[in-house]
Rosetta silent file (secondary structure, phi, psi, omega in degrees, C-alpha in Angstrom):
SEQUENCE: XXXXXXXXXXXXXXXXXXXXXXXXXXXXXXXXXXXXXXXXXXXXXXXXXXXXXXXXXXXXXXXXXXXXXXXXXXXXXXXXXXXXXXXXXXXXXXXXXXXXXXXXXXXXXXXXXXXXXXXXXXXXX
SCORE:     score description
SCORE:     0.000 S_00000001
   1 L     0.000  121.787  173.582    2.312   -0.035   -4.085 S_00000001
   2 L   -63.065  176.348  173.880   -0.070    2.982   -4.869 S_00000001
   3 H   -89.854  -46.384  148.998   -2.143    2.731   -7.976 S_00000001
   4 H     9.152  -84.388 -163.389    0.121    5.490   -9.425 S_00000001
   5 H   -64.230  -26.677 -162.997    2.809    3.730   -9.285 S_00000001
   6 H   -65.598  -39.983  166.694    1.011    0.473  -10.386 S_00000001
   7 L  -110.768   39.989 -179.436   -0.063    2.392  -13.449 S_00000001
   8 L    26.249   52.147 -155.102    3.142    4.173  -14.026 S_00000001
   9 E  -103.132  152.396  179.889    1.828    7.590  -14.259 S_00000001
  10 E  -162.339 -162.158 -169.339    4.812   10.283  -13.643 S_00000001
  11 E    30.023   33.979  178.281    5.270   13.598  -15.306 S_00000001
  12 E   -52.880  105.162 -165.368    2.922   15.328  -13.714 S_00000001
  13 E  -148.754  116.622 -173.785    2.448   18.847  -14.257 S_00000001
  14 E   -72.214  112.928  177.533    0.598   21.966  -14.188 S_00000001
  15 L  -102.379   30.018  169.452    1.395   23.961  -17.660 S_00000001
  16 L   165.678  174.455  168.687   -0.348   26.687  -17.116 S_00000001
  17 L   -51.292  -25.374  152.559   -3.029   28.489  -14.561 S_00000001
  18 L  -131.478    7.653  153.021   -5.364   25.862  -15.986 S_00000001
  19 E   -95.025  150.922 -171.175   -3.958   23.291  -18.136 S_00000001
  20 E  -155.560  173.929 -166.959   -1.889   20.486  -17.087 S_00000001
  21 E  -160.521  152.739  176.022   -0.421   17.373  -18.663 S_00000001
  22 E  -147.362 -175.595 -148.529    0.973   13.894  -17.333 S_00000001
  23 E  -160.144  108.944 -174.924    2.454   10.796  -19.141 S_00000001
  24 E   -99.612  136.378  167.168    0.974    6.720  -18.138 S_00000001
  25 E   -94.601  115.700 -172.844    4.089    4.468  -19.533 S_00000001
  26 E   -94.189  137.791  178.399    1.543    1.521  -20.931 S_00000001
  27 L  -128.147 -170.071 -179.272    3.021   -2.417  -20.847 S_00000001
  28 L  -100.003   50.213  168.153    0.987   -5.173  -20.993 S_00000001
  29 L   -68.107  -66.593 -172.120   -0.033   -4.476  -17.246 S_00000001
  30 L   -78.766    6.910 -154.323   -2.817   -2.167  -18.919 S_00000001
  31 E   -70.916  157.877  149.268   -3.541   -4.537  -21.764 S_00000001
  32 E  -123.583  162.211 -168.803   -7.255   -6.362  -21.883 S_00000001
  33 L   -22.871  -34.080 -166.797   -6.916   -9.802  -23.803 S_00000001
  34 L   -81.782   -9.987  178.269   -6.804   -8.767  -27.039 S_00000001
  35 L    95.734   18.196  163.257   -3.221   -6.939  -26.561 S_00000001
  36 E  -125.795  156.192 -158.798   -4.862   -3.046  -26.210 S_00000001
  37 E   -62.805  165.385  178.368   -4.631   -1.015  -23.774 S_00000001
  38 L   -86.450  143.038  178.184   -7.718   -1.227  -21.302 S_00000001
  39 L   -63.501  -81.849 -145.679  -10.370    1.878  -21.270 S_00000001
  40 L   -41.483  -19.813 -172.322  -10.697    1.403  -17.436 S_00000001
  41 H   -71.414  -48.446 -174.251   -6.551    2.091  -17.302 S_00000001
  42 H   -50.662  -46.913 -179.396   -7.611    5.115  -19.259 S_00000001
  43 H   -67.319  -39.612  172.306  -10.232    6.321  -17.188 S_00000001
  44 H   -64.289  -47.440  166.795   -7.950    5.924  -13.978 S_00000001
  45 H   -57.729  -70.885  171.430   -5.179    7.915  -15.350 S_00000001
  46 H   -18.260  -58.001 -148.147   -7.726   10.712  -15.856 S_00000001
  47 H   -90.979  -23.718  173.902   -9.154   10.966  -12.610 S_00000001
  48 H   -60.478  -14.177 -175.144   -5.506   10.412  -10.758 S_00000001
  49 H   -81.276  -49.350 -163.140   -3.943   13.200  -13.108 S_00000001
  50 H   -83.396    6.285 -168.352   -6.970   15.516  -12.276 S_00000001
  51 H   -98.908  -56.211 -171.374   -6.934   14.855   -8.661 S_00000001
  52 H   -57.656  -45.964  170.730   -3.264   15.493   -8.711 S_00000001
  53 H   -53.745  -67.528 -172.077   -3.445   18.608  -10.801 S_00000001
  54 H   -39.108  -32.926 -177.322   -6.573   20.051   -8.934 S_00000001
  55 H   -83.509  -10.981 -178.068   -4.186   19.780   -5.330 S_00000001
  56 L  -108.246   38.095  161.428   -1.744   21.952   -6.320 S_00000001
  57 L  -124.665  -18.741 -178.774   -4.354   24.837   -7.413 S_00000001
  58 L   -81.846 -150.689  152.784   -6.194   24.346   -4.108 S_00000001
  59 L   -81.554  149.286 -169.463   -5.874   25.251   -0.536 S_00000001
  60 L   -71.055    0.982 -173.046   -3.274   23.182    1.986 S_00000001
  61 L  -103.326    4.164 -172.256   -6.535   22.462    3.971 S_00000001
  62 L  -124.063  129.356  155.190   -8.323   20.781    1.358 S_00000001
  63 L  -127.828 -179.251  168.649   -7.761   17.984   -1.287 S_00000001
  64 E   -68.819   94.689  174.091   -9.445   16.498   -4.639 S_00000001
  65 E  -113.247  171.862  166.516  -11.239   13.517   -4.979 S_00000001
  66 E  -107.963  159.022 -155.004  -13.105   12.325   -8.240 S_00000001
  67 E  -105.605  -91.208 -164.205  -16.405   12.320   -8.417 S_00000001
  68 E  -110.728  137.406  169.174  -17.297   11.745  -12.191 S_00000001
  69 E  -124.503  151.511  152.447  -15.079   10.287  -14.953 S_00000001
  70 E  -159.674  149.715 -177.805  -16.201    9.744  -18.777 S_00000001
  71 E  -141.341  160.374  155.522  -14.598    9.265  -21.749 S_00000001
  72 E  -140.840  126.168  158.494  -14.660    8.509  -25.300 S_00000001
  73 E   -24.458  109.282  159.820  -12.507    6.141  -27.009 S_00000001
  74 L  -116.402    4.418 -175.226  -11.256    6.960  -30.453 S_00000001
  75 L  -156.236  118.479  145.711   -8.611    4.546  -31.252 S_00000001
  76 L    -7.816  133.818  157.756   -7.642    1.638  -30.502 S_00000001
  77 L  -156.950  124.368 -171.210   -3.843    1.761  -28.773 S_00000001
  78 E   -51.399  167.856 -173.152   -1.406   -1.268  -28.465 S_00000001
  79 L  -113.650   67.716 -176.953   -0.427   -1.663  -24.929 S_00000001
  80 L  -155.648  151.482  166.089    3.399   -0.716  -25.214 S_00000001
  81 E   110.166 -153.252 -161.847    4.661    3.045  -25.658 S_00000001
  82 E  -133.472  117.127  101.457    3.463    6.403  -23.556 S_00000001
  83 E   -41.061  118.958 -175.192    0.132    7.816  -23.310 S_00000001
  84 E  -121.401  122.762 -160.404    0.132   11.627  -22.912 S_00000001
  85 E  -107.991   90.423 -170.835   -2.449   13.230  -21.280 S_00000001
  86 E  -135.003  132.906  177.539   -2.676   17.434  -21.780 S_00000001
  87 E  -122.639  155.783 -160.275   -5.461   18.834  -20.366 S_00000001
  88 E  -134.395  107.723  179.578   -7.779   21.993  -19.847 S_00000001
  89 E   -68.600  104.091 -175.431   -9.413   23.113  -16.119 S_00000001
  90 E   -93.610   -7.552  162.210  -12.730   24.086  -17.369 S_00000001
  91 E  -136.315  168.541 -154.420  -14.217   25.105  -14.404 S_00000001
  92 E  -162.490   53.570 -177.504  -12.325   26.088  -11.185 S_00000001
  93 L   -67.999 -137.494 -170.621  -14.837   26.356   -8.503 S_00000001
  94 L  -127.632  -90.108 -171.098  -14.836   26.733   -4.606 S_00000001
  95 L   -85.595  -10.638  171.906  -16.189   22.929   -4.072 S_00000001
  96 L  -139.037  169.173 -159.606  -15.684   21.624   -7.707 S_00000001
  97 E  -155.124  123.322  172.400  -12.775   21.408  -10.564 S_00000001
  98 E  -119.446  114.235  177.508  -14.234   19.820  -13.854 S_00000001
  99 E   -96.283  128.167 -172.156  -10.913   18.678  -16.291 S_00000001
 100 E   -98.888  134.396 -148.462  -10.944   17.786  -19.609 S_00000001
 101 E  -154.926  128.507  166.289   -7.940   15.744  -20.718 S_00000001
 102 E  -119.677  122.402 -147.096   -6.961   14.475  -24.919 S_00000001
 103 E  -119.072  152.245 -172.402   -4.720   11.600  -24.208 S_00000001
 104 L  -139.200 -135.099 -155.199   -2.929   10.843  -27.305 S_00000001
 105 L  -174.100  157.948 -149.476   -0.218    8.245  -28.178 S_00000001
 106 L   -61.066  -37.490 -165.609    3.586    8.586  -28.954 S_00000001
 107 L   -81.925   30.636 -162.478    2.573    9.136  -32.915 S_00000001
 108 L    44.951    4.391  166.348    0.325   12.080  -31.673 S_00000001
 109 L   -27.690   87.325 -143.795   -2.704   10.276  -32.332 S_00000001
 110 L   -94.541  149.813 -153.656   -5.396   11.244  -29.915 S_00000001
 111 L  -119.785  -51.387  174.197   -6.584    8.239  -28.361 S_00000001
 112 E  -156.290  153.708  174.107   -9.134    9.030  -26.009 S_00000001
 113 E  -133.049  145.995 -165.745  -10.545   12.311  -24.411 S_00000001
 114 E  -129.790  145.020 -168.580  -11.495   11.596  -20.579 S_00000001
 115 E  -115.589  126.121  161.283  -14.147   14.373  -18.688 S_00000001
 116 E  -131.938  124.704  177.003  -13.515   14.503  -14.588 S_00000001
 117 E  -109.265  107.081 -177.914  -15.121   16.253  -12.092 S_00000001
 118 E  -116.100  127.037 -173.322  -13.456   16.359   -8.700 S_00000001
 119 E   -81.712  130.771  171.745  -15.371   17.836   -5.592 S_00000001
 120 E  -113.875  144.038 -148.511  -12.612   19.822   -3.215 S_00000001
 121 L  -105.375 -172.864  149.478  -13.515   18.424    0.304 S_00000001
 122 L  -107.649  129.270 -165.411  -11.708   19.853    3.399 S_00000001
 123 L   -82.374    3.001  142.987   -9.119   17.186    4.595 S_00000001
 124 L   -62.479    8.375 -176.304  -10.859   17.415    8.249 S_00000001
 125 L   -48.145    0.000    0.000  -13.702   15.898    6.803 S_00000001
């Protein structure tokens, strides 16, 4: 089992020449004790969404990996429902892709905004 699938991320998509958007279905998989979802689930759907997004803007000789994730929190959110992820490629470099992503919650709520910076490698590294 990939971590993908492990964190049920699917609906992966580029929605424009730089924006893109995905969809984590949260259970109590991502929960930490208290019953909300966990920031680290959060931070991992960020950098697999921007890794995913970032390969299908690069070259076939190349992939994404991430380099830096951060976030900020801004809500609490039980660990049942959809997180939705829509995001904006603010830079679009040669060697680097930095994505900004406002992950929100079924009620449109925004929930967390996650910062990633993924260095594109050559896959002959």
């Amino acid at each position: 089992m990939t971590m993908i699938e492990a964190l049920q991320i699917d609906c992966v998509e580029l929605t424009g020449p730089a924006s893109g958007q995905g969809v984590m279905h949260v259970t109590s998989y991502h929960a930490q004790p208290q019953g909300y979802l966990n920031g680290g689930a959060t931070l991992a759907f960020g950098e697999i969404l921007s890794g995913m997004l970032s390969n299908q803007l690069i070259r076939d000789d190349q992939f994404a990996v991430g380099q830096s994730v951060t976030a900020n929190h801004m809500r609490p959110m039980k660990a049942e429902g959809n997180l939705i992820a829509k995001g904006q490629l603010l830079l679009q470099g040669k060697t680097s892709h930095v994505w900004r992503f406002d992950m929100y919650d079924e009620s449109n709520r925004l929930i967390s905004q996650v910062t990633v910076t993924c260095a594109i490698v050559p896959k002959n590294r």
